[in-house]
mmCIF file of C-alpha atoms in Angstrom:
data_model
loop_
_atom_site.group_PDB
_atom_site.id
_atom_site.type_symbol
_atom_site.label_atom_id
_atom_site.label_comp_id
_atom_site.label_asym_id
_atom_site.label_seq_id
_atom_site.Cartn_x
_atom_site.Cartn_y
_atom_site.Cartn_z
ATOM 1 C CA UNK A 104 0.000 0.000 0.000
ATOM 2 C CA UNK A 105 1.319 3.702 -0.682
ATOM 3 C CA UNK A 106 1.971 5.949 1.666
ATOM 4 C CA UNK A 107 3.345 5.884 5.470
ATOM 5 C CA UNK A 108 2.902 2.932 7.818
ATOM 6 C CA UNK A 109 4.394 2.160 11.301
ATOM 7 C CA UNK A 110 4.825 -0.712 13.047
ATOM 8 C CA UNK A 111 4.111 -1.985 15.836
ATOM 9 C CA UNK A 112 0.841 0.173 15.799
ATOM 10 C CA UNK A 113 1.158 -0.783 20.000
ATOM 11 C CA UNK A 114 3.139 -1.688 22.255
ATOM 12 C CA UNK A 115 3.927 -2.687 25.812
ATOM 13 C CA UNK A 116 7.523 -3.360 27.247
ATOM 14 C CA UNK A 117 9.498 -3.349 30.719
ATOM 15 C CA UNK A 118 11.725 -0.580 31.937
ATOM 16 C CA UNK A 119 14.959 -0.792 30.786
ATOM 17 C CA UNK A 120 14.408 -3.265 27.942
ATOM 18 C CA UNK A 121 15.241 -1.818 23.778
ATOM 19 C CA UNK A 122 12.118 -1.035 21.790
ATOM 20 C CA UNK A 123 12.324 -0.327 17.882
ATOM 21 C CA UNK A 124 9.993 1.511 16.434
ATOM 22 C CA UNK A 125 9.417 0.705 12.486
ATOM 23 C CA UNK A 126 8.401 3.660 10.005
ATOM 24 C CA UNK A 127 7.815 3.035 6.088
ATOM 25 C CA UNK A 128 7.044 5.412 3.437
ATOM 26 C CA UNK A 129 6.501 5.049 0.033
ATOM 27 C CA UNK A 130 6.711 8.106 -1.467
ATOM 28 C CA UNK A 131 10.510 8.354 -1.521
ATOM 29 C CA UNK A 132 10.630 11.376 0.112
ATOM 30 C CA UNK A 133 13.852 13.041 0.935
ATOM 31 C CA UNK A 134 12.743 13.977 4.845
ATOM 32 C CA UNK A 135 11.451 11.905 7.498
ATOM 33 C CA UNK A 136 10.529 12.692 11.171
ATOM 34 C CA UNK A 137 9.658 11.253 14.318
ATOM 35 C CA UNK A 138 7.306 13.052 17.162
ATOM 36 C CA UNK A 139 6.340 12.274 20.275
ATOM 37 C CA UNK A 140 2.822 13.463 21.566
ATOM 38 C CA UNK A 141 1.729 14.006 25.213
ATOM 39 C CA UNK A 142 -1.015 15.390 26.314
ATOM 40 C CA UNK A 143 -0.250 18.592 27.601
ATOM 41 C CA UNK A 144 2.682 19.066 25.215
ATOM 42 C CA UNK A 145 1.095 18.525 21.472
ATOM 43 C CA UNK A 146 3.697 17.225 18.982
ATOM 44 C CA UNK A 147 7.288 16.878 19.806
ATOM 45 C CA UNK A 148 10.288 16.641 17.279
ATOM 46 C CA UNK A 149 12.214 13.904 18.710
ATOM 47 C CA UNK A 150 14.796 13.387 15.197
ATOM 48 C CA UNK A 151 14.692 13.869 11.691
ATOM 49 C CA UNK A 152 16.520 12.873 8.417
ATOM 50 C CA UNK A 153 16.961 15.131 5.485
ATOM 51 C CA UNK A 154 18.115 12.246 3.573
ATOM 52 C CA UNK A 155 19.538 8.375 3.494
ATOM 53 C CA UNK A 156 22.618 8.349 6.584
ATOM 54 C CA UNK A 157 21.572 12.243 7.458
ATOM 55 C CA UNK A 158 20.004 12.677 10.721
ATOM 56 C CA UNK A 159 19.733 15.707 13.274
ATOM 57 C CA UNK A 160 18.305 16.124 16.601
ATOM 58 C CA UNK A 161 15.460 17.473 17.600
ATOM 59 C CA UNK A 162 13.545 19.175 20.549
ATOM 60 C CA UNK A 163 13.598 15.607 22.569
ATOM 61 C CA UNK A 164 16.304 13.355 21.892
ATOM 62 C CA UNK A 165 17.568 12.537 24.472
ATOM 63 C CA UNK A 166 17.374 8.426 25.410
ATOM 64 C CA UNK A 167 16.238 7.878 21.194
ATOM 65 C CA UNK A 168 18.783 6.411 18.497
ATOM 66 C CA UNK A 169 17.867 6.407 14.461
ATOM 67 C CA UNK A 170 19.542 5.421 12.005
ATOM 68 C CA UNK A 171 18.667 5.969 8.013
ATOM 69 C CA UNK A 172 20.299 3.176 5.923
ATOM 70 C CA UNK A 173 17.417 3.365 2.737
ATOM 71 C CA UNK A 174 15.023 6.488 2.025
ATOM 72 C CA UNK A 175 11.681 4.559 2.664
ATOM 73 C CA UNK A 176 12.805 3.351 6.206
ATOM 74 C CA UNK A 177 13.381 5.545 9.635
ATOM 75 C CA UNK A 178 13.620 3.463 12.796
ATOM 76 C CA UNK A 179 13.690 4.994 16.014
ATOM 77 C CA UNK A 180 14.806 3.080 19.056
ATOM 78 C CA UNK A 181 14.851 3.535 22.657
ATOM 79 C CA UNK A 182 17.905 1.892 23.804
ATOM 80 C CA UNK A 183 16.543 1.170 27.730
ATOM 81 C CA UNK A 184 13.040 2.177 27.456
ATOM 82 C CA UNK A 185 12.192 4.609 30.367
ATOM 83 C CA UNK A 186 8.480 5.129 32.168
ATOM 84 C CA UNK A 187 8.841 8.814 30.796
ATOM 85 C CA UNK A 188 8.842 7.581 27.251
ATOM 86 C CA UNK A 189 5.336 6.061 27.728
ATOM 87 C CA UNK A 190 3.806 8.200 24.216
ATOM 88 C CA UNK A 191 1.991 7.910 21.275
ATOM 89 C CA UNK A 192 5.092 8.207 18.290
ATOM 90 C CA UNK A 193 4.613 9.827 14.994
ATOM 91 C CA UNK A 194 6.568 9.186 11.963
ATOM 92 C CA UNK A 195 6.159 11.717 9.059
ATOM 93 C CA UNK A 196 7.565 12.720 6.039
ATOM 94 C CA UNK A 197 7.896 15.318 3.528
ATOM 95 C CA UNK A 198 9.388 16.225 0.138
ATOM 96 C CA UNK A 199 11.101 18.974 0.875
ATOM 97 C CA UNK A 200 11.022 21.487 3.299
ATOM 98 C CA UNK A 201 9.278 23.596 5.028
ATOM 99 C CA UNK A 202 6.052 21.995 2.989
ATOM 100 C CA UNK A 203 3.648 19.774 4.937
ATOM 101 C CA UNK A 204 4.722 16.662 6.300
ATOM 102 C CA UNK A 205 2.386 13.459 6.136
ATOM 103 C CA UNK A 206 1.952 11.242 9.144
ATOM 104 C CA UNK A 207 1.560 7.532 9.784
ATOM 105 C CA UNK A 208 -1.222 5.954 11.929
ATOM 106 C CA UNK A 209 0.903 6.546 15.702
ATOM 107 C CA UNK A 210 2.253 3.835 17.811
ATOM 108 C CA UNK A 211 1.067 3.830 21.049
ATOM 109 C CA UNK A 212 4.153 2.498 23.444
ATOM 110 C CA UNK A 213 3.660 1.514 27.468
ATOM 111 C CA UNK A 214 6.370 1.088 29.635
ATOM 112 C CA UNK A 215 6.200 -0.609 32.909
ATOM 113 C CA UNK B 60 0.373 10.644 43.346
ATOM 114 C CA UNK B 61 -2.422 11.038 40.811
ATOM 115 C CA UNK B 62 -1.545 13.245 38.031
ATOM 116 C CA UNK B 63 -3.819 16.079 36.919
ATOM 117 C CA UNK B 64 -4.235 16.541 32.888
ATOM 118 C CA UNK B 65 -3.983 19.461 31.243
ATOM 119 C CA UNK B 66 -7.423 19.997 29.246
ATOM 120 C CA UNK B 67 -7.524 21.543 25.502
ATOM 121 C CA UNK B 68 -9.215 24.292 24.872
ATOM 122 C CA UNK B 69 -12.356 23.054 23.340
ATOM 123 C CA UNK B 70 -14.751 24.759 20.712
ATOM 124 C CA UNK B 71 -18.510 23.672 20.488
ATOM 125 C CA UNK B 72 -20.384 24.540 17.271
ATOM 126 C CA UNK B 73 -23.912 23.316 16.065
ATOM 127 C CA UNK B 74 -23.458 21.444 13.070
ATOM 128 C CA UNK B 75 -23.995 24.109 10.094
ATOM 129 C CA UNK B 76 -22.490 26.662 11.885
ATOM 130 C CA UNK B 77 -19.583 28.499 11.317
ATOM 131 C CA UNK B 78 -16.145 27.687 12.846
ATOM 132 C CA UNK B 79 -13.317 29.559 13.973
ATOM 133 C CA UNK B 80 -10.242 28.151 15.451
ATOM 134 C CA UNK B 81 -7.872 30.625 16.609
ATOM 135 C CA UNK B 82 -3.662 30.274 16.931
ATOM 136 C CA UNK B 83 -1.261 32.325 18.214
ATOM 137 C CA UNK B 84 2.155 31.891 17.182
ATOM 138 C CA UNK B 85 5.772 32.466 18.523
ATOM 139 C CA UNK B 86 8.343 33.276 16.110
ATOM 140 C CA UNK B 87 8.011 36.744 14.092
ATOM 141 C CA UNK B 88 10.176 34.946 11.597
ATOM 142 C CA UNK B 89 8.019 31.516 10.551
ATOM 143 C CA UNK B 90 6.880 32.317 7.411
ATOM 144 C CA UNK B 91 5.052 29.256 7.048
ATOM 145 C CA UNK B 92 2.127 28.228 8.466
ATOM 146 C CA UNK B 93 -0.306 25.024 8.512
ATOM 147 C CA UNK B 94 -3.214 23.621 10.039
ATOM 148 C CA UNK B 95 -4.072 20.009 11.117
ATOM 149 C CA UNK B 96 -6.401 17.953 11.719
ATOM 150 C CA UNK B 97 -6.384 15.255 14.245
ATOM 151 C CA UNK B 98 -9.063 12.560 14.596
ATOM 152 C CA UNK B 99 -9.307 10.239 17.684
ATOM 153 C CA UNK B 100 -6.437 6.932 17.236
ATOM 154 C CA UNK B 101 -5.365 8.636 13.768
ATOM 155 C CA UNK B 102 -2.569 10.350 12.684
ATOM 156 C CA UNK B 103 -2.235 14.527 11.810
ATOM 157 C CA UNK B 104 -4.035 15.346 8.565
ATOM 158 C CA UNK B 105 -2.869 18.227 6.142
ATOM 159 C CA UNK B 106 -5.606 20.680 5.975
ATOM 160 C CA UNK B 107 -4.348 23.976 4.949
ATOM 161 C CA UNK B 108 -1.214 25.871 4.663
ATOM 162 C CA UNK B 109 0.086 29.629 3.986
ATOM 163 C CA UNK B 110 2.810 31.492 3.500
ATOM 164 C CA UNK B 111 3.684 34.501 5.082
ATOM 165 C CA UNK B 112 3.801 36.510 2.341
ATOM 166 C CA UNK B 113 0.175 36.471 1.941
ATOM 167 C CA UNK B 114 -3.368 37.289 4.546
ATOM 168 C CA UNK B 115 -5.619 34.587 3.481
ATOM 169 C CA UNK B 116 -5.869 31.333 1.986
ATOM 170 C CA UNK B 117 -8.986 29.271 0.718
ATOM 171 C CA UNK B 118 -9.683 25.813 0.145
ATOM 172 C CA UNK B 119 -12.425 23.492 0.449
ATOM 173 C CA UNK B 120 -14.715 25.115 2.884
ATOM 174 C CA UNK B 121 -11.889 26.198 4.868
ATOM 175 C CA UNK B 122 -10.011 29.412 4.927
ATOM 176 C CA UNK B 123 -6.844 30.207 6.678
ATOM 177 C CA UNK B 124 -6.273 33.961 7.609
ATOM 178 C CA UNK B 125 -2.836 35.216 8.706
ATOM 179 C CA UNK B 126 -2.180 38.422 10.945
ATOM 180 C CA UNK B 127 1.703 38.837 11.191
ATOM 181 C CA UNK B 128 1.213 42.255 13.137
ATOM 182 C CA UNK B 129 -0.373 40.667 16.067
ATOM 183 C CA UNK B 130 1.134 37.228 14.961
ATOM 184 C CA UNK B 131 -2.224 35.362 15.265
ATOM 185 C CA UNK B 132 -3.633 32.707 12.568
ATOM 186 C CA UNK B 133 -7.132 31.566 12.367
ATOM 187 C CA UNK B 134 -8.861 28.398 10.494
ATOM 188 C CA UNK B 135 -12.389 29.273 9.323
ATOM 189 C CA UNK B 136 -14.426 26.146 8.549
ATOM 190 C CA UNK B 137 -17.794 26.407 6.810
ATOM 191 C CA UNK B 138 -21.247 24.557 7.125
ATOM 192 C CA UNK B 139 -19.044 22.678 10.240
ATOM 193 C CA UNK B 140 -20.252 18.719 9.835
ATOM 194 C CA UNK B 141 -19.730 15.794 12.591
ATOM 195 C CA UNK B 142 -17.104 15.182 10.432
ATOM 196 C CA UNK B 143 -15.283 17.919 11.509
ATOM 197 C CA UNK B 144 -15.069 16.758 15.124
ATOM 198 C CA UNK B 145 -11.519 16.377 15.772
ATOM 199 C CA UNK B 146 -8.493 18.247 17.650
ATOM 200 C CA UNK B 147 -6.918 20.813 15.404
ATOM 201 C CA UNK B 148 -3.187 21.903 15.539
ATOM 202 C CA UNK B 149 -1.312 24.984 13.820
ATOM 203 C CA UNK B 150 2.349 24.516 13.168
ATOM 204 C CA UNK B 151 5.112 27.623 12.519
ATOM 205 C CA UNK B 152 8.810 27.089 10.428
ATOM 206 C CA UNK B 153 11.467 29.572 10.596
ATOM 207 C CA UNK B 154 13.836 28.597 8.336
ATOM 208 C CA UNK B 155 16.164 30.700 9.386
ATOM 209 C CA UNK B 156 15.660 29.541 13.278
ATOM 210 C CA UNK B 157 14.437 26.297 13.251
ATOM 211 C CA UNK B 158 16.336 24.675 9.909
ATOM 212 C CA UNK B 159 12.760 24.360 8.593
ATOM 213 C CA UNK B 160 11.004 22.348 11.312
ATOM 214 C CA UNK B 161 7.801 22.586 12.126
ATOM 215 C CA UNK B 162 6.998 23.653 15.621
ATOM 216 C CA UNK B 163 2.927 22.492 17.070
ATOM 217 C CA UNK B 164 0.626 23.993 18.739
ATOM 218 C CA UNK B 165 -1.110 22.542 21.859
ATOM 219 C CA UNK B 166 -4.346 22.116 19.659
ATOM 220 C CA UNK B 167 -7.813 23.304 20.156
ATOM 221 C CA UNK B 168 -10.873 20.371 19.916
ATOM 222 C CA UNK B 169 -13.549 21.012 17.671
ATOM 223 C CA UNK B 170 -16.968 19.559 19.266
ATOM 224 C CA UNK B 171 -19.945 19.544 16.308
ATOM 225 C CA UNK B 172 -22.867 18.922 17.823
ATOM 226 C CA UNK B 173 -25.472 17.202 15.476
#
């Protein structure tokens, strides 16, 4: 199917365990992005990539890891998954910028 | 301890009715703006956008007007349907600051009420 999926669409892991987060697009779009959203604190810029191996931080990063290897694919991965992180995560992404970004369906992630 | 949520500011319309969602922004640089539209278990979906260069935008029963003086934007939505019930975010880029990220609003939730 075309467009932007993530996977797993939930999820529930342990404190301290690693949690990968899958995004696709299929667009072949040069940016991708990942958000957290709380409520209380709307959308949060956690990374994004302006192209394959180019990532930057962004307002959140702190305890997240991505890595770019092909254009369609963005993983983000919480190396030991914290209580705090307990979100629903966005993955979006965009021609070019500043035009509007397109978002997948949200993965909800618990930690215990 | 029990943790107290913080509530959205919530609009009520009657369906047919007019809608205005209003959006104050930050940055007296972004000079580009967009709306969203955010149904319950869904992702954000595109609804409008404008540049700064111009006061007003129109698309399919929506309008987006821009105020850079008082640095306020505004999402119009006409004949408002059930549809339309949904939490509604504005987003700012500064190129210049932000590297051409887009930085979200809290959101405002749009109640129609059949």
């Amino acid at each position: 199917d075309a467009g932007i999926t993530q996977s797993p669409r939930y999820k529930i892991t342990e404190t301290g365990r690693q949690v990968t987060l899958m995004c696709h697009q299929t667009w072949s779009h040069s940016y991708m992005f990942w958000y957290r959203q709380d409520l209380g604190h709307g959308l949060r810029l956690i990374y994004y990539s302006a192209a394959a191996d180019i990532t930057d931080k962004g307002e959140v990063p702190d305890g997240y890891v991505v890595s770019r290897s092909k254009t369609e694919n963005f993983p983000l991965t919480l190396e030991s998954a914290t209580r705090s992180q307990t979100s629903v995560y966005f993955c979006a992404s965009s021609e070019s910028l500043p035009w509007e970004q397109y978002f997948g369906p949200g993965t909800r992630l618990t930690v215990t | 301890g029990e943790s107290v949520g913080l509530h959205l500011p919530t609009l009520s319309v009657q369906e047919g009715d007019n809608s205005i969602i209003n959006c104050a922004y930050s940055n007296s640089a972004s000079d580009y703006f967009i709306w969203y539209k955010q149904e319950s278990g869904k992702g954000p979906q595109f609804i409008i956008d404008i540049r700064s260069n111009m006061d007003k935008r129109q698309g399919q029963r929506v309008t987006v007007l821009l105020n850079k003086t008082v640095k306020h934007l505004s999402l119009q939505i006409a004949a408002t349907q059930p549809g339309d019930s949904a939490v509604y975010f504005c987003a700012e880029n500064a190129v210049e600051n932000q590297g051409g990220k887009l930085i979200f609003g809290q959101g405002t939730e749009l109640s129609v009420k059949p």
